[in-house]
PDB file of C-alpha atoms in Angstrom:
ATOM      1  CA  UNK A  19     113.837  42.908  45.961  1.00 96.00           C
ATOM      2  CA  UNK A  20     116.505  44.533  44.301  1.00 97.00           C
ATOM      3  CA  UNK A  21     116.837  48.547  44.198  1.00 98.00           C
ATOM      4  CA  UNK A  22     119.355  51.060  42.966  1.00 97.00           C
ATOM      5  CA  UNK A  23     119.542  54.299  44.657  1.00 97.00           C
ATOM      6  CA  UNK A  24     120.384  57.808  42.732  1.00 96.00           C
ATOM      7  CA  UNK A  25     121.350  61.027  44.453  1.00 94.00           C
ATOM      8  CA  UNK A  26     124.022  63.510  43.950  1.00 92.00           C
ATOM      9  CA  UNK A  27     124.133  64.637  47.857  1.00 92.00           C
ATOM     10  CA  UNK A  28     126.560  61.273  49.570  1.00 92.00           C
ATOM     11  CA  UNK A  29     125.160  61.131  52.949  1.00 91.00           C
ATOM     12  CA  UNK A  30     121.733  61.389  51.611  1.00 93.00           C
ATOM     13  CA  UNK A  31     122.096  58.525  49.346  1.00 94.00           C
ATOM     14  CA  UNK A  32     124.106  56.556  51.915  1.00 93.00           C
ATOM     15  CA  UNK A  33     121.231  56.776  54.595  1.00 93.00           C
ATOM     16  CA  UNK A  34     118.631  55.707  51.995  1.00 94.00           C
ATOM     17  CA  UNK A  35     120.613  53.042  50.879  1.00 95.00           C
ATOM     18  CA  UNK A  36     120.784  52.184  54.943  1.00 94.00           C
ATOM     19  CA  UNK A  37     117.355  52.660  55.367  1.00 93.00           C
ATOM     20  CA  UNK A  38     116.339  50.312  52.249  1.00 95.00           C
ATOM     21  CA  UNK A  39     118.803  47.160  53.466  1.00 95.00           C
ATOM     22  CA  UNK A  40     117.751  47.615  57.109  1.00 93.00           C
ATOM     23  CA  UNK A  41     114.187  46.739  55.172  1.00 94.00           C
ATOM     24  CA  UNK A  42     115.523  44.060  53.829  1.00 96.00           C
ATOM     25  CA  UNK A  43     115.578  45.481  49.954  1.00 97.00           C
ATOM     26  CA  UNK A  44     118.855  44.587  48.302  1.00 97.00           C
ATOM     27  CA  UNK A  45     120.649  47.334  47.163  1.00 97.00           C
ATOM     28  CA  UNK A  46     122.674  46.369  44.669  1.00 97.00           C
ATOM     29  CA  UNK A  47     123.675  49.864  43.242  1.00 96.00           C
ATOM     30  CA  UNK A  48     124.071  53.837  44.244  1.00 96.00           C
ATOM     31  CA  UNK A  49     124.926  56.280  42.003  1.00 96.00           C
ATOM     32  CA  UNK A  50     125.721  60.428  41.965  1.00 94.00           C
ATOM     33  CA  UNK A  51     124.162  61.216  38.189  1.00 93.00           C
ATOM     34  CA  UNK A  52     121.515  60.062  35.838  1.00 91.00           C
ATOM     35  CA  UNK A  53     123.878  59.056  33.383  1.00 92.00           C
ATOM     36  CA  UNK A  54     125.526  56.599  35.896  1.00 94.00           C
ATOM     37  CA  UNK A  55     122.893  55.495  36.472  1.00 94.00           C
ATOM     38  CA  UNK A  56     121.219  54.436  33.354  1.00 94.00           C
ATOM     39  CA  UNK A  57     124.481  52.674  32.226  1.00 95.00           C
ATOM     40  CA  UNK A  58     124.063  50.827  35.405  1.00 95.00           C
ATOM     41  CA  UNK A  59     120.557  49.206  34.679  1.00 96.00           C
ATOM     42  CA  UNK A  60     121.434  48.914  31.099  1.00 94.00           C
ATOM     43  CA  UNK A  61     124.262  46.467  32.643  1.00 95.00           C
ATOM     44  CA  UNK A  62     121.745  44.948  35.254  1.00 95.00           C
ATOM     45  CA  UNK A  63     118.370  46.264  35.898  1.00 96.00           C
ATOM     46  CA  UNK A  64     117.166  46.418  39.349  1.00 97.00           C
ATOM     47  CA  UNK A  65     113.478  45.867  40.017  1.00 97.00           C
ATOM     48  CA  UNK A  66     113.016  49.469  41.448  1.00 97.00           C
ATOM     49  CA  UNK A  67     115.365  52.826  40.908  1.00 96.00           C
ATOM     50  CA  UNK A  68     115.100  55.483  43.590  1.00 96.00           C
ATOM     51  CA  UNK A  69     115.834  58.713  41.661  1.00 95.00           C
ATOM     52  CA  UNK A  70     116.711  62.156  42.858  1.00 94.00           C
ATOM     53  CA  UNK A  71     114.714  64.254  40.507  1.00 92.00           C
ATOM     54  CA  UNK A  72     117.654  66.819  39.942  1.00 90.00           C
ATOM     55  CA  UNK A  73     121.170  65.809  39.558  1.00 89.00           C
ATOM     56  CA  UNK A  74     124.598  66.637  37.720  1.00 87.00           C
ATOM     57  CA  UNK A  75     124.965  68.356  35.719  1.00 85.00           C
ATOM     58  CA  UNK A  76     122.492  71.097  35.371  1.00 85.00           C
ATOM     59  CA  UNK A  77     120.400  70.103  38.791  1.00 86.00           C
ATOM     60  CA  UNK A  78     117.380  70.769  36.725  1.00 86.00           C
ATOM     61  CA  UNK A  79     115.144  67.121  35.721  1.00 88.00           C
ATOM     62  CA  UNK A  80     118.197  64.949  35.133  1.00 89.00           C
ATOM     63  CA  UNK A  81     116.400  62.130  37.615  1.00 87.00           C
ATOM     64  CA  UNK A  82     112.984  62.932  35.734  1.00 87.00           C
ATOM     65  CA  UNK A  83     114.618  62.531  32.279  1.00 89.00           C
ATOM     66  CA  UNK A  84     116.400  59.169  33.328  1.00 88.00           C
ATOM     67  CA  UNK A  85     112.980  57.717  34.820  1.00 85.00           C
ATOM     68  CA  UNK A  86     111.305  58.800  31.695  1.00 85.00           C
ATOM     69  CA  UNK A  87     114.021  57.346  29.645  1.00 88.00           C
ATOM     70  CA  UNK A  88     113.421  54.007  31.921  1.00 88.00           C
ATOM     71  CA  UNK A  89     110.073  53.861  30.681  1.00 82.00           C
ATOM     72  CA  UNK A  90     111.313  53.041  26.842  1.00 85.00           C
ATOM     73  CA  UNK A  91     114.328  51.289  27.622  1.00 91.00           C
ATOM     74  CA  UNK A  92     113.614  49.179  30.546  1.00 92.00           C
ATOM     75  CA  UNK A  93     109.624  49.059  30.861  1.00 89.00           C
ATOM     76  CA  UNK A  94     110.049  46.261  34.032  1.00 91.00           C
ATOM     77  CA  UNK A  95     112.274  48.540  36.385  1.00 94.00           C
ATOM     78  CA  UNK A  96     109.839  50.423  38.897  1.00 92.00           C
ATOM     79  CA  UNK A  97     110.798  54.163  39.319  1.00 92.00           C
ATOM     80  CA  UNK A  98     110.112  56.170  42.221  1.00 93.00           C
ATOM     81  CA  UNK A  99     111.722  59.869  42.069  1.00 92.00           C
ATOM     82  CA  UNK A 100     112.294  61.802  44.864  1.00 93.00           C
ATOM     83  CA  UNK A 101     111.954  65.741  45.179  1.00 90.00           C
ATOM     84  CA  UNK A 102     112.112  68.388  47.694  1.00 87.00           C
ATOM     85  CA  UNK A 103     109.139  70.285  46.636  1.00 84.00           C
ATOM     86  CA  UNK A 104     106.050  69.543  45.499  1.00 80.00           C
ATOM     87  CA  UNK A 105     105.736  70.116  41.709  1.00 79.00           C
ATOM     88  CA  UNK A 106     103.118  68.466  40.280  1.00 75.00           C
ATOM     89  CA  UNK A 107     103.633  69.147  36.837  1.00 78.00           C
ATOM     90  CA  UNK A 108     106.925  66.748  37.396  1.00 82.00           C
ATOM     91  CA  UNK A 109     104.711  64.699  38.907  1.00 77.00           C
ATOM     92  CA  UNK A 110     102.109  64.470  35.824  1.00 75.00           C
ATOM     93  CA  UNK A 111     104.900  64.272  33.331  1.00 77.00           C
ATOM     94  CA  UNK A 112     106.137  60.850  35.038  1.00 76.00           C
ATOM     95  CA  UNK A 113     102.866  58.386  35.182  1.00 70.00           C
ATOM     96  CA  UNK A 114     101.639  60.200  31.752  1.00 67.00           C
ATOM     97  CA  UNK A 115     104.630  58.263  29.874  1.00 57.00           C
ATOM     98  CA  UNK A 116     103.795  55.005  31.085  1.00 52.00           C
ATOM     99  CA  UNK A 117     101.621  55.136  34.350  1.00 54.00           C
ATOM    100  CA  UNK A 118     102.947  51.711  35.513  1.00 71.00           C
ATOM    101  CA  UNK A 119     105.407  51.124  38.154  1.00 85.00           C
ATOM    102  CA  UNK A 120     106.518  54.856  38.567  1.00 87.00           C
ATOM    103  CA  UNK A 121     106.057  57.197  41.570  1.00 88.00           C
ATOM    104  CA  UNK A 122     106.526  60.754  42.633  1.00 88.00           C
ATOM    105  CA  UNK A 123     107.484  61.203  46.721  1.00 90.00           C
ATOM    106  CA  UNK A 124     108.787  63.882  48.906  1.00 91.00           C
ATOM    107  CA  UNK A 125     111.985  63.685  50.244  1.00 90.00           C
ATOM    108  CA  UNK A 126     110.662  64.447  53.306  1.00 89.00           C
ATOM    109  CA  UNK A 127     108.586  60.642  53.108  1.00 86.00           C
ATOM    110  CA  UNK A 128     111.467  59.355  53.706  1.00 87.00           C
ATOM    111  CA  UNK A 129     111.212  60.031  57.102  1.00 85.00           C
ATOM    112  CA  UNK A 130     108.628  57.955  57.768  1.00 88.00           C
ATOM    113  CA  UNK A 131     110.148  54.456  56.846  1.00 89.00           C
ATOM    114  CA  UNK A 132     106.395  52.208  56.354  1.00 90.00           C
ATOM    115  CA  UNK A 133     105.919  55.360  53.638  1.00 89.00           C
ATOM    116  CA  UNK A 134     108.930  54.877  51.766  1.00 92.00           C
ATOM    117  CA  UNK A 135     109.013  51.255  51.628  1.00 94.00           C
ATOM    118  CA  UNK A 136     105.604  50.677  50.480  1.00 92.00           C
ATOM    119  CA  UNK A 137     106.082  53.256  48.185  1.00 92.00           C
ATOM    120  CA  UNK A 138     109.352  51.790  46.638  1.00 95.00           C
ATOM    121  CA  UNK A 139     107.176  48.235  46.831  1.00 94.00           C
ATOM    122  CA  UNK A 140     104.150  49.504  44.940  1.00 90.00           C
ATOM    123  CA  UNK A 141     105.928  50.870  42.168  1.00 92.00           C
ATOM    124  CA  UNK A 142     107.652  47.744  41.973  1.00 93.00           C
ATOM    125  CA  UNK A 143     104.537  45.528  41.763  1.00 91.00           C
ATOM    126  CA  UNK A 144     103.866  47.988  38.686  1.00 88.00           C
ATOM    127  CA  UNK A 145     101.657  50.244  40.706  1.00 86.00           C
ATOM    128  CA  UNK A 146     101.262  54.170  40.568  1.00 83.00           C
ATOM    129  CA  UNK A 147     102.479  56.273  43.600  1.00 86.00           C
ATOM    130  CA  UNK A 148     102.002  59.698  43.576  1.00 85.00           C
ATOM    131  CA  UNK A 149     102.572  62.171  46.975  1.00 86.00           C
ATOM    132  CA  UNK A 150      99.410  62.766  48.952  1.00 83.00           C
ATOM    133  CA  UNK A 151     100.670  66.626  49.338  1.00 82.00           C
ATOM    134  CA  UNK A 152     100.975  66.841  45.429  1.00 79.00           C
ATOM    135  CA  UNK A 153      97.069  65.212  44.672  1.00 77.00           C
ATOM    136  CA  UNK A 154      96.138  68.054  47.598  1.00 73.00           C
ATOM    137  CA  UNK A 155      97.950  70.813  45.315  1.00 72.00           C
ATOM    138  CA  UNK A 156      96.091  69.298  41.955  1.00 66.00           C
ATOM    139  CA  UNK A 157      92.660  69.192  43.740  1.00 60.00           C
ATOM    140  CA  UNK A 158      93.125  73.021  45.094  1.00 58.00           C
ATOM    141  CA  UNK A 159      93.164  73.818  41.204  1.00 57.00           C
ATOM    142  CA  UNK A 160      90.339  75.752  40.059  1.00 49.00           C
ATOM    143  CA  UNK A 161      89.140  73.678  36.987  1.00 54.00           C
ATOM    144  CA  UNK A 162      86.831  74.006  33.783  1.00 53.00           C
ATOM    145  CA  UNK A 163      83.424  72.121  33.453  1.00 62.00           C
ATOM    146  CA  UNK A 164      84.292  68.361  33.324  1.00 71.00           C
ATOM    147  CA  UNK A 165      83.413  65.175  33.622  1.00 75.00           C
ATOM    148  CA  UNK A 166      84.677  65.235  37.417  1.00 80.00           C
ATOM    149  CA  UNK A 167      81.588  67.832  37.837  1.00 82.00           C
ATOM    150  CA  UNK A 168      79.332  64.736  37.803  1.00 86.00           C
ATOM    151  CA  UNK A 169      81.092  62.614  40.918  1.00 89.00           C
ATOM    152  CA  UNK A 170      79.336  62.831  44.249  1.00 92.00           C
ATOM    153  CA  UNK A 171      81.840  63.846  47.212  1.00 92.00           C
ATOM    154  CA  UNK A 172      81.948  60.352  48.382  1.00 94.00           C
ATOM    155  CA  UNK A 173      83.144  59.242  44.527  1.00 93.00           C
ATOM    156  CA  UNK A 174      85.494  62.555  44.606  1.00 90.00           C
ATOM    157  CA  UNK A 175      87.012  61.404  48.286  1.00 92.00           C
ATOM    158  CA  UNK A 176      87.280  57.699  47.121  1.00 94.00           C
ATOM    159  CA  UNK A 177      89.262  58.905  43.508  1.00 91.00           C
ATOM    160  CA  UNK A 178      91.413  61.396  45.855  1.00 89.00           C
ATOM    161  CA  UNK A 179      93.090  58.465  47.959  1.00 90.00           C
ATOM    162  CA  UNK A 180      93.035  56.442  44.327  1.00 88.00           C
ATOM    163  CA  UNK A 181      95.193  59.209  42.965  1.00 85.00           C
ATOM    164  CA  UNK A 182      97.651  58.086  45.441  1.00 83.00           C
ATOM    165  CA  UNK A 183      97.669  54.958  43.774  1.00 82.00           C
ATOM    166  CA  UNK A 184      96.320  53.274  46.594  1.00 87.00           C
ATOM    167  CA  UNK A 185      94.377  49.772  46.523  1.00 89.00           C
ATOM    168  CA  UNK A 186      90.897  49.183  46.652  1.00 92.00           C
ATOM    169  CA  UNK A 187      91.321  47.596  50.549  1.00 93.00           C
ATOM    170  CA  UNK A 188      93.616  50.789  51.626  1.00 92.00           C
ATOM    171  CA  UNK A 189      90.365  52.796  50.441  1.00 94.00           C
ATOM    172  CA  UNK A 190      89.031  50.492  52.811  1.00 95.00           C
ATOM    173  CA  UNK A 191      90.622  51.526  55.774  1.00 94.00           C
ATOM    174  CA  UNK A 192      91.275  55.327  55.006  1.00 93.00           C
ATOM    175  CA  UNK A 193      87.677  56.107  54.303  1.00 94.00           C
ATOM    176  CA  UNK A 194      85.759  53.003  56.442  1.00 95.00           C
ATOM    177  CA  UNK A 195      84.119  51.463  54.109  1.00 94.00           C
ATOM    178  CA  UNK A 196      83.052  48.033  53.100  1.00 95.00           C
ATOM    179  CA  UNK A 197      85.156  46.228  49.978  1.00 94.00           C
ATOM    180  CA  UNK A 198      81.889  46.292  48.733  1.00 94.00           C
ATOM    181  CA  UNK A 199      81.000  49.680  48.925  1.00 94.00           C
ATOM    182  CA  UNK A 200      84.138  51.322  47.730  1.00 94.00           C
ATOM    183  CA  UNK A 201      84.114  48.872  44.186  1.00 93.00           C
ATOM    184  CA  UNK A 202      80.345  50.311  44.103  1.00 94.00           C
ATOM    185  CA  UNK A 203      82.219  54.025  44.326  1.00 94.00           C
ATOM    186  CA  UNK A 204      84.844  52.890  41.779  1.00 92.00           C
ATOM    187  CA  UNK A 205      82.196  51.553  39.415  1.00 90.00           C
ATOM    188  CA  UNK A 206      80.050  54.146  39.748  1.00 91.00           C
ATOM    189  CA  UNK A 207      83.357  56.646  38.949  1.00 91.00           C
ATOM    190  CA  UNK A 208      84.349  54.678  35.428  1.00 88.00           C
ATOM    191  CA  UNK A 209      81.128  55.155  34.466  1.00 88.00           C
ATOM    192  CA  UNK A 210      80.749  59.081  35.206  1.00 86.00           C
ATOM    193  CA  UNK A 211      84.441  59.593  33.291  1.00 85.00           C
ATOM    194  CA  UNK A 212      83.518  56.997  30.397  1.00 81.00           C
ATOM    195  CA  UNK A 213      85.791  54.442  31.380  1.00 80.00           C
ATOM    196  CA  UNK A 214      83.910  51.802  30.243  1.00 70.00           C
ATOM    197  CA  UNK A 215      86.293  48.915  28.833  1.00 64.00           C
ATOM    198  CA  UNK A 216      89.076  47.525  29.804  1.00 60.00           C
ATOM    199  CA  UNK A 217      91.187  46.099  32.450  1.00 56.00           C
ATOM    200  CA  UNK A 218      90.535  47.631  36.083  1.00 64.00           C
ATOM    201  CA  UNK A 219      94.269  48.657  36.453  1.00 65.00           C
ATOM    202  CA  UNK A 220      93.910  50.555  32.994  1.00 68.00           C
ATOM    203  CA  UNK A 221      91.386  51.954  33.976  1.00 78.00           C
ATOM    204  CA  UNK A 222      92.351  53.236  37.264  1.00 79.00           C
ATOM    205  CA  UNK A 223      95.186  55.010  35.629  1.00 74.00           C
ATOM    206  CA  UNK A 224      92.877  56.760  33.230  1.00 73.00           C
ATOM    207  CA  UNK A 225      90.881  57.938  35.956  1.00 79.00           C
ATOM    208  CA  UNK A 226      93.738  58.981  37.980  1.00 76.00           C
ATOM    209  CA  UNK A 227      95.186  60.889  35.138  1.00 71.00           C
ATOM    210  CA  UNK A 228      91.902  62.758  34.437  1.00 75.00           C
ATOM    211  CA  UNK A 229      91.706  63.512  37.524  1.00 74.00           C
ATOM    212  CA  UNK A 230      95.201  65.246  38.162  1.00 72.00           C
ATOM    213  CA  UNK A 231      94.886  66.818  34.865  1.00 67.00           C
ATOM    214  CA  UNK A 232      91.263  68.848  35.885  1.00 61.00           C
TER     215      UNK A 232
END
């Protein structure tokens, strides 16, 4: 698999980079700036970007802007941005423009290699990653009557660790439950937020999304 790493701070991007061919990903590019790094994939598009949400020149959303961007231009690349804090309105304003292979991790994840290289694979397989300690902040939220209101606990617990954008069978194993009975909870939760057509990835997102958003 083929990833490009950007990150204004060198030794950080070097020890990703490190970390991501030691697990056998291919880098094939690493960059300082979003602007680098765009004319990069426009040249040869990897099947993942790793993005430092701010770099040059204003150290602001210049690695949220370029995944964004990503998500018109270049539709197949898989973006995962990486941020210091958790700030989950970054987070929201990634997988609302296309909700398909993009994802929102802690630097800190990177730690923990298993974290960061499922991560990076997810979002390449087109799949939605989103930081466990961000869907915590969203679910602290005090919200407004909903549609959420109607979920049992067991539905609410199941859509928390799908707002990770984690499969069915890790639902499995973080909650121990039966593949049966977690697609019972998923049904049961597409029909409680009106999700009632369409393709069970679609419709994951949507539920994912209305859940974030409260």
């Amino acid at each position: 698999m083929r990833v490009m790493v950007a990150d204004d701070a060198a030794l950080f991007r070097e020890g990703l980079a490190r970390l991501l061919a030691d697990a056998g990903f291919e880098v094939v590019a690493q960059v300082g700036d979003a602007r680098a790094l765009l004319d990069r994939i426009g040249q040869d598009p990897p099947d993942v970007a790793v993005v430092d949400i701010r770099m040059p020149p204003t150290h602001t959303t210049e690695g949220l802007d370029a995944a964004r961007a990503l998500r018109t231009s270049h539709p197949g690349v898989g973006v995962l941005v990486l941020s210091a804090h958790v700030e989950p309105h970054y987070a929201l304003q990634l997988i609302e423009d296309g909700a398909r292979g993009a994802g929102y991790l802690l630097k800190e994840r990177v730690a923990d290699l298993s974290e960061l290289t499922d991560a990076v694979r997810r979002v390449a397989a087109g799949g939605l990653v989103v930081d466990p300690s961000v869907v915590a902040q969203l679910v602290g939220r005090k919200r407004a009557r909903s549609p959420l209101d109607e979920l049992t606990d067991r539905e609410r617990e199941v859509l928390t660790v799908m707002a990770e954008g984690r499969t069915n069978q890790a639902i499995c194993r973080r909650l121990f439950l039966s593949p049966k009975t977690v697609e019972a909870y998923v049904r049961a939760i597409f029909t409680k937020l009106g999700l009632h057509q369409g393709a069970d990835d679609n419709r994951r997102v949507l539920a994912v999304l209305t859940y974030l958003r409260g």
